N, C-alpha and C. Protein backbone atom coordinates (compact mmCIF):
# COMPACT_ATOMS: atom_id res chain seq x y z
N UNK A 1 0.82 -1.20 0.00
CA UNK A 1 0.00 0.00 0.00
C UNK A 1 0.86 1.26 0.00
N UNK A 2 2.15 1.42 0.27
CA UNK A 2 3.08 2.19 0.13
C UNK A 2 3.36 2.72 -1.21
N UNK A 3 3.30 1.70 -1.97
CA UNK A 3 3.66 2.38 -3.48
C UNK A 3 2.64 2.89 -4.21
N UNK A 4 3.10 3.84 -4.91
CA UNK A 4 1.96 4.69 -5.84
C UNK A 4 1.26 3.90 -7.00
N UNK A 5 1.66 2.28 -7.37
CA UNK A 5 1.57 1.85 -8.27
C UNK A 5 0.07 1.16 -7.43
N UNK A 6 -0.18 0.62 -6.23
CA UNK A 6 -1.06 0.52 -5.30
C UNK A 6 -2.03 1.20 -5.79
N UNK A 7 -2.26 2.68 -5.16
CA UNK A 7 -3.05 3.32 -5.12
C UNK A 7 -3.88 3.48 -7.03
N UNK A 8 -2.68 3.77 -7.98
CA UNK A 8 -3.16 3.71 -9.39
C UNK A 8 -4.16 2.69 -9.50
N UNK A 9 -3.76 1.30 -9.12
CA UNK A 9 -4.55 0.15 -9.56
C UNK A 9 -6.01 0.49 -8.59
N UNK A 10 -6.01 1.02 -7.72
CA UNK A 10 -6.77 0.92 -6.50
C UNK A 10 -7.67 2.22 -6.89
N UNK A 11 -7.33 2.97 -8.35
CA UNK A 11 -8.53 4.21 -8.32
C UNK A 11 -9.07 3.31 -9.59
N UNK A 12 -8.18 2.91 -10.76
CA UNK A 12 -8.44 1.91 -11.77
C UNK A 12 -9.38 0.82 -11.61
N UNK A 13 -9.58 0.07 -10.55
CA UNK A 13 -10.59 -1.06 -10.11
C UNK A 13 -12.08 -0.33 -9.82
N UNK A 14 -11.50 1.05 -8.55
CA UNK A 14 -12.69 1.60 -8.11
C UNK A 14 -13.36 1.94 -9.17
N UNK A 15 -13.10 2.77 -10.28
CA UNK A 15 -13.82 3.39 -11.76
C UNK A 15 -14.78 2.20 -12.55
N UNK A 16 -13.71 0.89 -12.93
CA UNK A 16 -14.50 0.01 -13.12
C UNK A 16 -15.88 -0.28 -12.65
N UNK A 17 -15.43 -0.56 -11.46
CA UNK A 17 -16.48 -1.35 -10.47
C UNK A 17 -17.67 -0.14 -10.18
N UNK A 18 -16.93 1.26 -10.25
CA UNK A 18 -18.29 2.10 -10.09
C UNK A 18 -19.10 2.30 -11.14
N UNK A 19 -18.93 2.30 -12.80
CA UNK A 19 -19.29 2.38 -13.42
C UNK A 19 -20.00 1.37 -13.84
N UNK A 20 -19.39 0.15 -13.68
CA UNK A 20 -20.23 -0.89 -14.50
C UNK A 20 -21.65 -1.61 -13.29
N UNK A 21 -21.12 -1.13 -12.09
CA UNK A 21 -22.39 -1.48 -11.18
C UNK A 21 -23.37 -0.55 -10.93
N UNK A 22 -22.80 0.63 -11.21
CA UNK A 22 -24.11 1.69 -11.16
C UNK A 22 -24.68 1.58 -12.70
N UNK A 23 -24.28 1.52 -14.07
CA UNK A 23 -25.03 1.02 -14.70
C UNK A 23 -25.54 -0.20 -14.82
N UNK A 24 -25.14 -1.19 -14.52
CA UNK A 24 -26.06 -2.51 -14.27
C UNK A 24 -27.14 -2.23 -12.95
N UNK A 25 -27.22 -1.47 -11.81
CA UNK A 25 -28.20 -1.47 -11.28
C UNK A 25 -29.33 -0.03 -11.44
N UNK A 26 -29.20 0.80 -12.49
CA UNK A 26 -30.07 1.96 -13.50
C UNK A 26 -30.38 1.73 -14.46
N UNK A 27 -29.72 0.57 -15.42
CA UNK A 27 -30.04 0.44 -16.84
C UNK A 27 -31.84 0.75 -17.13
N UNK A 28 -32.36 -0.09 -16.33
CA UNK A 28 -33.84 -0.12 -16.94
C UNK A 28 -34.65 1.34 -16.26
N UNK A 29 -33.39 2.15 -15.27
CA UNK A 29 -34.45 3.07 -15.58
C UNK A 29 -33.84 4.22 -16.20
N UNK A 30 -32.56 4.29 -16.77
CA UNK A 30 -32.02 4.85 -17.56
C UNK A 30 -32.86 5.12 -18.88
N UNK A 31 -33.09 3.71 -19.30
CA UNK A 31 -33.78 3.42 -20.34
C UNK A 31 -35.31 4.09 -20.40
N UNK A 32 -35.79 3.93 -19.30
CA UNK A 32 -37.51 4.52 -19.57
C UNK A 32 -37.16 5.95 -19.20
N UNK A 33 -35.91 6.76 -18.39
CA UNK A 33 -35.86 7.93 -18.19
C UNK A 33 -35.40 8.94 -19.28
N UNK A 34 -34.16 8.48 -19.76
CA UNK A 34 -33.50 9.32 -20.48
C UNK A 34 -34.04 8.69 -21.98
N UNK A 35 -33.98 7.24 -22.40
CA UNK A 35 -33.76 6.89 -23.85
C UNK A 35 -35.68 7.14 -24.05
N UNK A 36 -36.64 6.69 -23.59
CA UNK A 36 -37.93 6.89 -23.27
C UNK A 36 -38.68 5.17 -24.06
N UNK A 37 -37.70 4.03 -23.40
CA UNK A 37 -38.35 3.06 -23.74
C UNK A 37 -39.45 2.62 -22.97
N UNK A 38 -40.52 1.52 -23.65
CA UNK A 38 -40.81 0.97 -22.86
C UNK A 38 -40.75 0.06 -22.03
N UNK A 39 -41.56 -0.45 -20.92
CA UNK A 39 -40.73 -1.16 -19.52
C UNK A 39 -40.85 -2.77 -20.41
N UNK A 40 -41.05 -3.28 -20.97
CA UNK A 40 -40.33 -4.79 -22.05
C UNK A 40 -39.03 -4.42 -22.85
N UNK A 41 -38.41 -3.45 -23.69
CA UNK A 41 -37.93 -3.03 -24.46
C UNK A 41 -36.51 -2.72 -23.22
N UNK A 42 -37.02 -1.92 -22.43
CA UNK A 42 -36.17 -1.50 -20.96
C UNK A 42 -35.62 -3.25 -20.67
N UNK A 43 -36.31 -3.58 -20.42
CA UNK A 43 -36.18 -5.36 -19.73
C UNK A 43 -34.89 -5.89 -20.24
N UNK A 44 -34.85 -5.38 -21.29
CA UNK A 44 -33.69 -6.37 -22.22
C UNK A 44 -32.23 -5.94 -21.98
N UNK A 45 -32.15 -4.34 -21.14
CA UNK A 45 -31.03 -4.41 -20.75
C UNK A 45 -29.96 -5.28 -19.59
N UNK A 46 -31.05 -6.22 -19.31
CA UNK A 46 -30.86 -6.69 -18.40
C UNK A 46 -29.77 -8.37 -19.04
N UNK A 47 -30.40 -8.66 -20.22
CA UNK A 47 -29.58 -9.18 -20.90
C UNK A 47 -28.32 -9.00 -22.02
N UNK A 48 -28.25 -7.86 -22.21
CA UNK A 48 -27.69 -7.16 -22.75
C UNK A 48 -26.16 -6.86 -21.88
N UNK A 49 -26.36 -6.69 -20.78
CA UNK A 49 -25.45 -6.32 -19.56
C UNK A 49 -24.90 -8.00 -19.58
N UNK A 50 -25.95 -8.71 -19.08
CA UNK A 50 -25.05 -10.21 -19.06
C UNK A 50 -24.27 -10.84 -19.99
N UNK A 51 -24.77 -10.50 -21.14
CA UNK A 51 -24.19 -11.06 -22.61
C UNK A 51 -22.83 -10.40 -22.33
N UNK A 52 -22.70 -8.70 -22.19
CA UNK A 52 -21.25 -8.14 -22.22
C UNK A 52 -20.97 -8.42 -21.02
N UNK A 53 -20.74 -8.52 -20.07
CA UNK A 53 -20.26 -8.90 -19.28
C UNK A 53 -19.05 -10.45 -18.91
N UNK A 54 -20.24 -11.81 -19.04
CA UNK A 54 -19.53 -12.71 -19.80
C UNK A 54 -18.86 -12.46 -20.82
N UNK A 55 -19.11 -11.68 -21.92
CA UNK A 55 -17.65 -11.60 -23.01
C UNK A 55 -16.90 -10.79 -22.73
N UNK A 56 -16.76 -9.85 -21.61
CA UNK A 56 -15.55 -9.56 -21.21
C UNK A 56 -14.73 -10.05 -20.19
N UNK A 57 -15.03 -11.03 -19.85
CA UNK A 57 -14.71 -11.89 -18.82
C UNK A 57 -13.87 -12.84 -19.50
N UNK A 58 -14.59 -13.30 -21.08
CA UNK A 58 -14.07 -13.93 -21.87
C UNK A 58 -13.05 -13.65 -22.38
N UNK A 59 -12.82 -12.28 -23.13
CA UNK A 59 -12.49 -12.22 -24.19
C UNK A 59 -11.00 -11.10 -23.35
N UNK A 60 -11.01 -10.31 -22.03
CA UNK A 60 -9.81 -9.78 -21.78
C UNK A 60 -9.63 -11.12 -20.93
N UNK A 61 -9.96 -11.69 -20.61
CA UNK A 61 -9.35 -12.67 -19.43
C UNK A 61 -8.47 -13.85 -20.82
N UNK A 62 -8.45 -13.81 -22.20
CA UNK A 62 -7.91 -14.51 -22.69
C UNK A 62 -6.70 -13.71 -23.43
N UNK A 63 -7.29 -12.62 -23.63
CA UNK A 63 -6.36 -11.02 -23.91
C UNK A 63 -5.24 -11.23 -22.99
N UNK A 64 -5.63 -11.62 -21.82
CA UNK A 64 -4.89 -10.97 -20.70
C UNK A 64 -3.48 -12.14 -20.80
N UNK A 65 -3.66 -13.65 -21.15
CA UNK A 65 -2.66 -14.22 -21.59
C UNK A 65 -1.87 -14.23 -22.97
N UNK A 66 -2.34 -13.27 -23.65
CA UNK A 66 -1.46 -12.81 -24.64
C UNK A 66 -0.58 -11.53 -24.75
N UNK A 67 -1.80 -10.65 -24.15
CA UNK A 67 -0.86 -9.39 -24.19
C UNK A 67 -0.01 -8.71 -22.87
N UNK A 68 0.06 -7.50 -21.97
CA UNK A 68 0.40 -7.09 -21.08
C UNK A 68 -1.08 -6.87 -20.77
N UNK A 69 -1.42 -7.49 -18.96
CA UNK A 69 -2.48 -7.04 -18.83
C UNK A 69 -2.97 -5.55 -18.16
N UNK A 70 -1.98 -4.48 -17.86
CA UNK A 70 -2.05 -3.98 -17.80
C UNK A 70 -3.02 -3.08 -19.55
N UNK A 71 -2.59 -3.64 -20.37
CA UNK A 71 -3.06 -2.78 -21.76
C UNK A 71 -4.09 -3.89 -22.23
N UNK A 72 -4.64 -4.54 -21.42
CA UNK A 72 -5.76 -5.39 -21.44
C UNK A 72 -6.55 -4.60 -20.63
N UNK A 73 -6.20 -3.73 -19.46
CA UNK A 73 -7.16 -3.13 -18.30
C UNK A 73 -7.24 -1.71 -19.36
N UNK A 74 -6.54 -1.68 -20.34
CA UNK A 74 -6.17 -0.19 -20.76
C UNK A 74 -7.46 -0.15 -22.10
N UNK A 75 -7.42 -1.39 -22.80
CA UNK A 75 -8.40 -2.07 -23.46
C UNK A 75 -9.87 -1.39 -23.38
N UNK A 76 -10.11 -2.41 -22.07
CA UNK A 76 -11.20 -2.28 -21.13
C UNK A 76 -12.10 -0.79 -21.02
N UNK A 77 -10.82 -0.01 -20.43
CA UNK A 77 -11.60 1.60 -20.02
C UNK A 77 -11.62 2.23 -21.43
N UNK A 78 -10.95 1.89 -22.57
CA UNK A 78 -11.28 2.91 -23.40
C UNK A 78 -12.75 2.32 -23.85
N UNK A 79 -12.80 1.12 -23.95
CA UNK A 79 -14.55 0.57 -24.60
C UNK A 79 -15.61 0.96 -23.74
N UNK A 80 -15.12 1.00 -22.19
CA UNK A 80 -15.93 2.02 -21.12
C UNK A 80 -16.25 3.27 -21.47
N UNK A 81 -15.26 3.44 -21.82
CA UNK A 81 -14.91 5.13 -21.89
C UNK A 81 -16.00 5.46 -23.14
N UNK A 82 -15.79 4.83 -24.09
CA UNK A 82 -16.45 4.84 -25.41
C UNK A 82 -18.22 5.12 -25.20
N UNK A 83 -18.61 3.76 -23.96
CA UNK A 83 -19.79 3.41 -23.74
C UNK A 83 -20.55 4.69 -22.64
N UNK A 84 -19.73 5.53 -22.03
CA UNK A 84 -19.98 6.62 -20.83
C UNK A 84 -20.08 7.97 -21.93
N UNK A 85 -19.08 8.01 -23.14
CA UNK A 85 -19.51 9.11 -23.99
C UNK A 85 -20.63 9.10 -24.45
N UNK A 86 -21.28 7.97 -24.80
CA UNK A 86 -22.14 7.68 -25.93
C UNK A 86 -23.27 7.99 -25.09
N UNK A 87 -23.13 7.46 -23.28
CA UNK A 87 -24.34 8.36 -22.52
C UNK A 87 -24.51 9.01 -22.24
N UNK A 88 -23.49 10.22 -22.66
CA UNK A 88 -23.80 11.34 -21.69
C UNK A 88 -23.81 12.58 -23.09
N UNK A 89 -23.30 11.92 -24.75
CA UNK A 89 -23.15 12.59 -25.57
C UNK A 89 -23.88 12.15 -26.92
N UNK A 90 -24.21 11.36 -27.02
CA UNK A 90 -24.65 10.50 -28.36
C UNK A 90 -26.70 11.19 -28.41
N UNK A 91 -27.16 11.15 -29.17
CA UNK A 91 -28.37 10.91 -28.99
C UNK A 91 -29.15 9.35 -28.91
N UNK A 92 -29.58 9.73 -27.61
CA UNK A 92 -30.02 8.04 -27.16
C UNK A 92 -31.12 7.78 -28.26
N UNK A 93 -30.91 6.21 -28.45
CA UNK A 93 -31.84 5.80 -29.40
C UNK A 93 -31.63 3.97 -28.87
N UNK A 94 -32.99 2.85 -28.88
CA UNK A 94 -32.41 1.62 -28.58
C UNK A 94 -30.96 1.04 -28.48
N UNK A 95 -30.59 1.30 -29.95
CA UNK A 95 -29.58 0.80 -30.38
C UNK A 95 -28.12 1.47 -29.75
N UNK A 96 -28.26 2.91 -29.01
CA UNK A 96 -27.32 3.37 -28.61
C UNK A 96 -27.30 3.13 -27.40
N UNK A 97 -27.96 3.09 -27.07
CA UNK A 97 -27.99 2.93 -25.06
C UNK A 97 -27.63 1.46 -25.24
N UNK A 98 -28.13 0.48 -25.86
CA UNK A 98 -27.99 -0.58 -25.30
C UNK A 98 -26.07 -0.97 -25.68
N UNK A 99 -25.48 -0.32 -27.04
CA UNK A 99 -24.16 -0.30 -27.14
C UNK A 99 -23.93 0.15 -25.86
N UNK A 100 -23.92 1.58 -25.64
CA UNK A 100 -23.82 2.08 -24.00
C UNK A 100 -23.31 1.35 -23.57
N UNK A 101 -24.10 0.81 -23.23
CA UNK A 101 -24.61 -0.17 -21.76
C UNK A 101 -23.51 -1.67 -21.91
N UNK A 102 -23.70 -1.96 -22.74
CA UNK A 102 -22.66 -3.38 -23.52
C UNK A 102 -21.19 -2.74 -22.95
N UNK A 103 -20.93 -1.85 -23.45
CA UNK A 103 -19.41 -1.17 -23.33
C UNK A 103 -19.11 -1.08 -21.84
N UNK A 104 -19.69 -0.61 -21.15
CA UNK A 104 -19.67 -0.73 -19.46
C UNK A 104 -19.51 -1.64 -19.30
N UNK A 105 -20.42 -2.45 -19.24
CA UNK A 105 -20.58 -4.12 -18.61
C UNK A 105 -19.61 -4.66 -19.51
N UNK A 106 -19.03 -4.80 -20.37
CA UNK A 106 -17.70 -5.73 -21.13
C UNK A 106 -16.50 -5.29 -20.29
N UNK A 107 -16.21 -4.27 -19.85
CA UNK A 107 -15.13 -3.74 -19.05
C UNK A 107 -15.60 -3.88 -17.92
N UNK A 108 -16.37 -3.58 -17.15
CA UNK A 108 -16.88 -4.45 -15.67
C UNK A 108 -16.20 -5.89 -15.60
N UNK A 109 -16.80 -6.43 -16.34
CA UNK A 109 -16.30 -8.15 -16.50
C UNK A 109 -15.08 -8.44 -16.58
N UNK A 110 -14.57 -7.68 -17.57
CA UNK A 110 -12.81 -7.79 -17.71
C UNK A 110 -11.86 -7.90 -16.78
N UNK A 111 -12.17 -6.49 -16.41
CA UNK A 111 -11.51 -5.97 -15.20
C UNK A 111 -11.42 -6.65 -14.02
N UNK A 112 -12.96 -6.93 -13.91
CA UNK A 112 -12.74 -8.43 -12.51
C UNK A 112 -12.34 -9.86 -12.55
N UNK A 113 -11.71 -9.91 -13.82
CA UNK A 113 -11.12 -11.07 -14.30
C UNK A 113 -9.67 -11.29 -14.52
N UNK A 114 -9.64 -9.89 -14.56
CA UNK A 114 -8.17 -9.82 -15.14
C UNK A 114 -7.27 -8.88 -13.80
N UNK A 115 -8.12 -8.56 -12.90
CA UNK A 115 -7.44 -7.59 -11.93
C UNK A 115 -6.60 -8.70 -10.96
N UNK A 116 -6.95 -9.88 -10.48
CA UNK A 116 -6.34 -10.64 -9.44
C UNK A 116 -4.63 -10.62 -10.19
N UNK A 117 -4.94 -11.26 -11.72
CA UNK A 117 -3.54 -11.34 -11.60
C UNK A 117 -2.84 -10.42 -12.16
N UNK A 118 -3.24 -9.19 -12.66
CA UNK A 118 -2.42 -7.73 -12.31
C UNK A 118 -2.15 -7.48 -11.25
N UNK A 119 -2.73 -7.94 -10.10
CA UNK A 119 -2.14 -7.34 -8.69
C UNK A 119 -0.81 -8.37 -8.48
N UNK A 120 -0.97 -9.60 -8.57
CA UNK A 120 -0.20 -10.19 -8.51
C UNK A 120 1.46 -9.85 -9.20
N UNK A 121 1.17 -9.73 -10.23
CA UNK A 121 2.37 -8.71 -11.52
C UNK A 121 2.97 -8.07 -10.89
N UNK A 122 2.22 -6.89 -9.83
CA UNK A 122 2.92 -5.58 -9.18
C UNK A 122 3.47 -6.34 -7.94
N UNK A 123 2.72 -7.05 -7.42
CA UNK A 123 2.88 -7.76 -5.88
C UNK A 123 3.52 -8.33 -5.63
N UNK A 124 3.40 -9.23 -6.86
CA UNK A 124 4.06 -10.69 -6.21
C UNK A 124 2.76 -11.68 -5.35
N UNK A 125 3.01 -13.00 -5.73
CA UNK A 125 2.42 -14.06 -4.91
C UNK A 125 2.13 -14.00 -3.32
N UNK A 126 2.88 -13.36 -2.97
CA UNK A 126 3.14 -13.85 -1.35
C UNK A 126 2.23 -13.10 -0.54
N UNK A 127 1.46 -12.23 -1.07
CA UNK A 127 0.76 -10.98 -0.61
C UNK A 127 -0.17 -11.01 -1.22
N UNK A 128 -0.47 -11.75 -2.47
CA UNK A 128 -1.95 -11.44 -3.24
C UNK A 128 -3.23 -11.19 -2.34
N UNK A 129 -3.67 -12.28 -1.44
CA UNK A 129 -4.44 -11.94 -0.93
C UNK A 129 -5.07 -10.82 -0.16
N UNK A 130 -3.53 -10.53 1.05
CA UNK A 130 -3.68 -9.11 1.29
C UNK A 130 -4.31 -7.58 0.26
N UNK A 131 -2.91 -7.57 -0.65
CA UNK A 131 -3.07 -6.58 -1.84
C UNK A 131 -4.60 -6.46 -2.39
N UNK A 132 -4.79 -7.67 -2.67
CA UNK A 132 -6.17 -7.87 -3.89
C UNK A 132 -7.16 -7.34 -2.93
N UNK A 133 -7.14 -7.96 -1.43
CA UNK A 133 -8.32 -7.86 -0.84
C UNK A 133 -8.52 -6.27 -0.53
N UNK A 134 -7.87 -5.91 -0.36
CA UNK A 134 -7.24 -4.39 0.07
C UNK A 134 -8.22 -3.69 -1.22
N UNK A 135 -7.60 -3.91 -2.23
CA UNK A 135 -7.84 -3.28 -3.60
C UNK A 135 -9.65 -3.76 -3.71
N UNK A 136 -9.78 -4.74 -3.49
CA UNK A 136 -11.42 -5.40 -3.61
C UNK A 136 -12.29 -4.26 -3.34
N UNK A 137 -11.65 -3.12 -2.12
CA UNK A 137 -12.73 -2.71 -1.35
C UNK A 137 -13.35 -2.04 -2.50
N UNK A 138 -12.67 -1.42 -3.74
CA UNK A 138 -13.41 -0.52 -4.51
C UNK A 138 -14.42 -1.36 -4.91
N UNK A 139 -14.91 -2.64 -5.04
CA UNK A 139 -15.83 -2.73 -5.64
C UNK A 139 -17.45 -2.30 -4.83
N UNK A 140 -16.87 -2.36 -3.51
CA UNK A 140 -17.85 -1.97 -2.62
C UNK A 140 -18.35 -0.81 -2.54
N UNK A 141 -17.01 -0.06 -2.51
CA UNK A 141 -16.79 1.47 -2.29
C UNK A 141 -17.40 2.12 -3.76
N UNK A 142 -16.88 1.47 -4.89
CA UNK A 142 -17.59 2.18 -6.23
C UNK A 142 -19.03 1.80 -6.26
N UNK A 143 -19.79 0.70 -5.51
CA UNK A 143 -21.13 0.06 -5.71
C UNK A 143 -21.88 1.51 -5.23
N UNK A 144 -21.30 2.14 -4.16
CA UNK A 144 -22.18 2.70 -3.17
C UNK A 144 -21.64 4.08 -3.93
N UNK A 145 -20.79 5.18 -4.44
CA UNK A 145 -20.71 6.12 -4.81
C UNK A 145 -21.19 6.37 -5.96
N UNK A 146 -21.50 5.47 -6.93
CA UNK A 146 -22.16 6.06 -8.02
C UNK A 146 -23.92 6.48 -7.62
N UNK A 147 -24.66 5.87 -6.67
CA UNK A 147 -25.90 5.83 -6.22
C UNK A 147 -25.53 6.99 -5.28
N UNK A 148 -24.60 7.06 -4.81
CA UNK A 148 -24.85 8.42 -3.35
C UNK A 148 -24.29 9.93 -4.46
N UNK A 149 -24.09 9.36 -5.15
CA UNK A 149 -23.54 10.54 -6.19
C UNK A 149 -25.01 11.61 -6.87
N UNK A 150 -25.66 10.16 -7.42
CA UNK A 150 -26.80 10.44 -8.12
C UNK A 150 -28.02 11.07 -6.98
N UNK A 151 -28.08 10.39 -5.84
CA UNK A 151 -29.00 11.06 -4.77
C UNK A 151 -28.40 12.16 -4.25
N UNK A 152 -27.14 12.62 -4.43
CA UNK A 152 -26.89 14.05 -4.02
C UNK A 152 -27.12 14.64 -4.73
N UNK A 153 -26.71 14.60 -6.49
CA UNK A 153 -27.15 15.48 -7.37
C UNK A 153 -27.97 15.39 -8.30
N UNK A 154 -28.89 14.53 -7.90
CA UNK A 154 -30.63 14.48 -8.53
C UNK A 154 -30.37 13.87 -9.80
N UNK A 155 -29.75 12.65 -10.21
CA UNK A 155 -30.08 12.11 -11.45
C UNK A 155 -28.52 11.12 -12.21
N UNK A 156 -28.65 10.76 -12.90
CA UNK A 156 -27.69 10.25 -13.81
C UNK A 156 -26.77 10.76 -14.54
N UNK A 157 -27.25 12.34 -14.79
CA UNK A 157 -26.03 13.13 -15.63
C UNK A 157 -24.83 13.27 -15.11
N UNK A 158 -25.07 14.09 -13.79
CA UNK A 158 -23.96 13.84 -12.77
C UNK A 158 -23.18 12.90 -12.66
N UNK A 159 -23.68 11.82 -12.33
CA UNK A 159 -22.96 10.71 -12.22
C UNK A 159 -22.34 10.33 -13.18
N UNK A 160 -22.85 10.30 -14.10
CA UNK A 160 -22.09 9.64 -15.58
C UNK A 160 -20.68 10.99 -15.89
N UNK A 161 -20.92 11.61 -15.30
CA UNK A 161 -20.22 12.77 -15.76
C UNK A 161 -18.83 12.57 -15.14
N UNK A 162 -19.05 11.82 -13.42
CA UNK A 162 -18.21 11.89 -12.87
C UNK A 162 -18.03 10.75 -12.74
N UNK A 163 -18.26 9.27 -13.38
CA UNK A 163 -17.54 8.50 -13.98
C UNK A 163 -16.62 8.72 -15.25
N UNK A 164 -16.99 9.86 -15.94
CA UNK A 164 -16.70 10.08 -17.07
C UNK A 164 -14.96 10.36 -17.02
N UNK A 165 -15.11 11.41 -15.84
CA UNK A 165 -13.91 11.86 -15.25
C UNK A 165 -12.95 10.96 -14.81
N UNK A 166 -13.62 9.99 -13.82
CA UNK A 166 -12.76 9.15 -13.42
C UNK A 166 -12.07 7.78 -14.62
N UNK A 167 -13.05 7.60 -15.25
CA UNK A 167 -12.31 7.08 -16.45
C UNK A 167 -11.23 7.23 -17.85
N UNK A 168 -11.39 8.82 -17.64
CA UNK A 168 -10.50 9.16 -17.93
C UNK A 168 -9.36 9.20 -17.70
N UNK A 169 -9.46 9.84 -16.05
CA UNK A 169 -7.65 9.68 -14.92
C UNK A 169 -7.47 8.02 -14.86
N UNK A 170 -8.31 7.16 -15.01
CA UNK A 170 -8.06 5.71 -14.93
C UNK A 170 -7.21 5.22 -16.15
N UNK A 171 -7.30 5.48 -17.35
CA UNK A 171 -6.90 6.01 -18.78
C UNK A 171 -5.43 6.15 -18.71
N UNK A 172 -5.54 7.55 -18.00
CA UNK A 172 -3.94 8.02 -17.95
C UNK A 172 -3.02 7.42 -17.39
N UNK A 173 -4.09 7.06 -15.97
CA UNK A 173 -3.34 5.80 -14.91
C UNK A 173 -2.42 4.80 -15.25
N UNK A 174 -3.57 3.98 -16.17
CA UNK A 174 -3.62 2.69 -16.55
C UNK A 174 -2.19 2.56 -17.89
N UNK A 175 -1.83 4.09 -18.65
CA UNK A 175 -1.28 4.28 -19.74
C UNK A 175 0.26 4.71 -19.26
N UNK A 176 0.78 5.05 -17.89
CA UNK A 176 1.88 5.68 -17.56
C UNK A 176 2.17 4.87 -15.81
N UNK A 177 1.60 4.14 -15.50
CA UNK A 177 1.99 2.86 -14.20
C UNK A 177 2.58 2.23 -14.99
N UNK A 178 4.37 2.39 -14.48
CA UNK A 178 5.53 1.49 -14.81
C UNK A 178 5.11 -0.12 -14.22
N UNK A 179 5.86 -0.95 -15.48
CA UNK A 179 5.65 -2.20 -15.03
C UNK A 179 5.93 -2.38 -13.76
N UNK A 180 5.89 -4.00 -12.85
CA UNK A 180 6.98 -4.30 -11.68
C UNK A 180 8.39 -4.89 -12.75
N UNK A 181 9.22 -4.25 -11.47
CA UNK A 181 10.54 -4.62 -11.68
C UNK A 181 10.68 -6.41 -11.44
N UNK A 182 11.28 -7.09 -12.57
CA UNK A 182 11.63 -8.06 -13.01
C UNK A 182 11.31 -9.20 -11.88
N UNK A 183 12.24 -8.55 -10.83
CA UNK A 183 12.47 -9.23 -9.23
C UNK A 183 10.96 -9.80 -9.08
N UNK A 184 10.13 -9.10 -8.94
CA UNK A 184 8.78 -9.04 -8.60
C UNK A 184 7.90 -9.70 -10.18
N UNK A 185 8.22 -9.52 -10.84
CA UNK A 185 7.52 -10.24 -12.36
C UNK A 185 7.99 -11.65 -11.88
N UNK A 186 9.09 -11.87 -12.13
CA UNK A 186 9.65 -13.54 -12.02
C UNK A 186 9.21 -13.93 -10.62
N UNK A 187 8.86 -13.34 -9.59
CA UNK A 187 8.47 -14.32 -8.49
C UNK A 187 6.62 -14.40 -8.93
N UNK A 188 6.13 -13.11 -9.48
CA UNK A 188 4.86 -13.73 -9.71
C UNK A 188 4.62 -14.54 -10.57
N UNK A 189 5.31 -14.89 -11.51
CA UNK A 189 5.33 -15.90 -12.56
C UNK A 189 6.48 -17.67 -12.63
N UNK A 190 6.53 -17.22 -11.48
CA UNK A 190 7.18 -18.57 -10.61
C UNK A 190 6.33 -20.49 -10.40
């Protein structure tokens, strides 16, 4: 928890986890609020979220043994990033919200698939549990700030706005956190 590379991963998880759980638990009323579906049409984001979700679970968690997973997490937030513009800038229409919404939840999934053994990368084995669990809290901590965000400032714009933000510094984060030094690579890959 000393190193700054800690805290990076530890705002990087929180962004995830706040974004893709405050849209998985608003989608359907996102949908009848802002896009103006109806509550069957709304319904389907509900599968829509699961479909991306599993394929990002899939598809960076197999990323993640090919490439650096750090630029697998880097992956992730820009298709986030993509999916948070498109809500807060695109004109909503079915077909856009539910991309939206896909783009969140594919990086939600990723990220919690692929974060154990990025911590490990920086950590090392011997501590994962500590580290990871440490780092876990954002998923708690992001569950509950995107909802206390929106009840302080009356709605979803806000919030999306200030996920918007944070996915961005997650971005930069995620694009300029030096690898671990070798010492620490070769014992996690031991």
């Amino acid at each position: 928890m000393r190193k700054p590379q800690y805290w990076m991963l530890a705002v990087m998880f929180l962004t995830a986890c706040m974004s893709g759980l405050y849209v998985i638990g608003v989608a359907k009323d996102i949908a009848q609020g802002m896009v103006h579906l109806d509550v069957a049409t709304a319904a389907n984001a509900v599968t829509v979220i699961s479909i991306a979700n599993l394929s990002g679970r899939l598809v960076l968690g197999i990323l993640s043994d090919k490439i650096s997973r750090i630029r697998v997490i880097t992956i992730g937030q820009v298709v986030s990033l993509v999916g948070m513009a498109a809500l807060l800038f695109a004109p909503l229409n079915a077909l856009t919200f539910f991309a939206a919404i896909a783009c969140v939840a594919f990086n939600f999934g990723g990220t919690i698939t692929v974060f154990p053994s990025l911590v490990s990368e920086f950590f090392g084995l011997n501590n994962l549990a500590k580290n990871y669990g440490v780092i876990y809290l954002g998923f708690g901590i992001g569950s509950i700030c995107g909802s206390l965000i929106a009840s302080l400032f009356g709605g979803f714009y806000v919030t999306f706005c200030v996920i918007f933000a944070l996915l961005i510094l997650s971005l930069a984060l995620s694009t300029t956190i030096r690898q671990p030094k070798s010492t620490v690579y070769n014992e996690a890959h031991a």
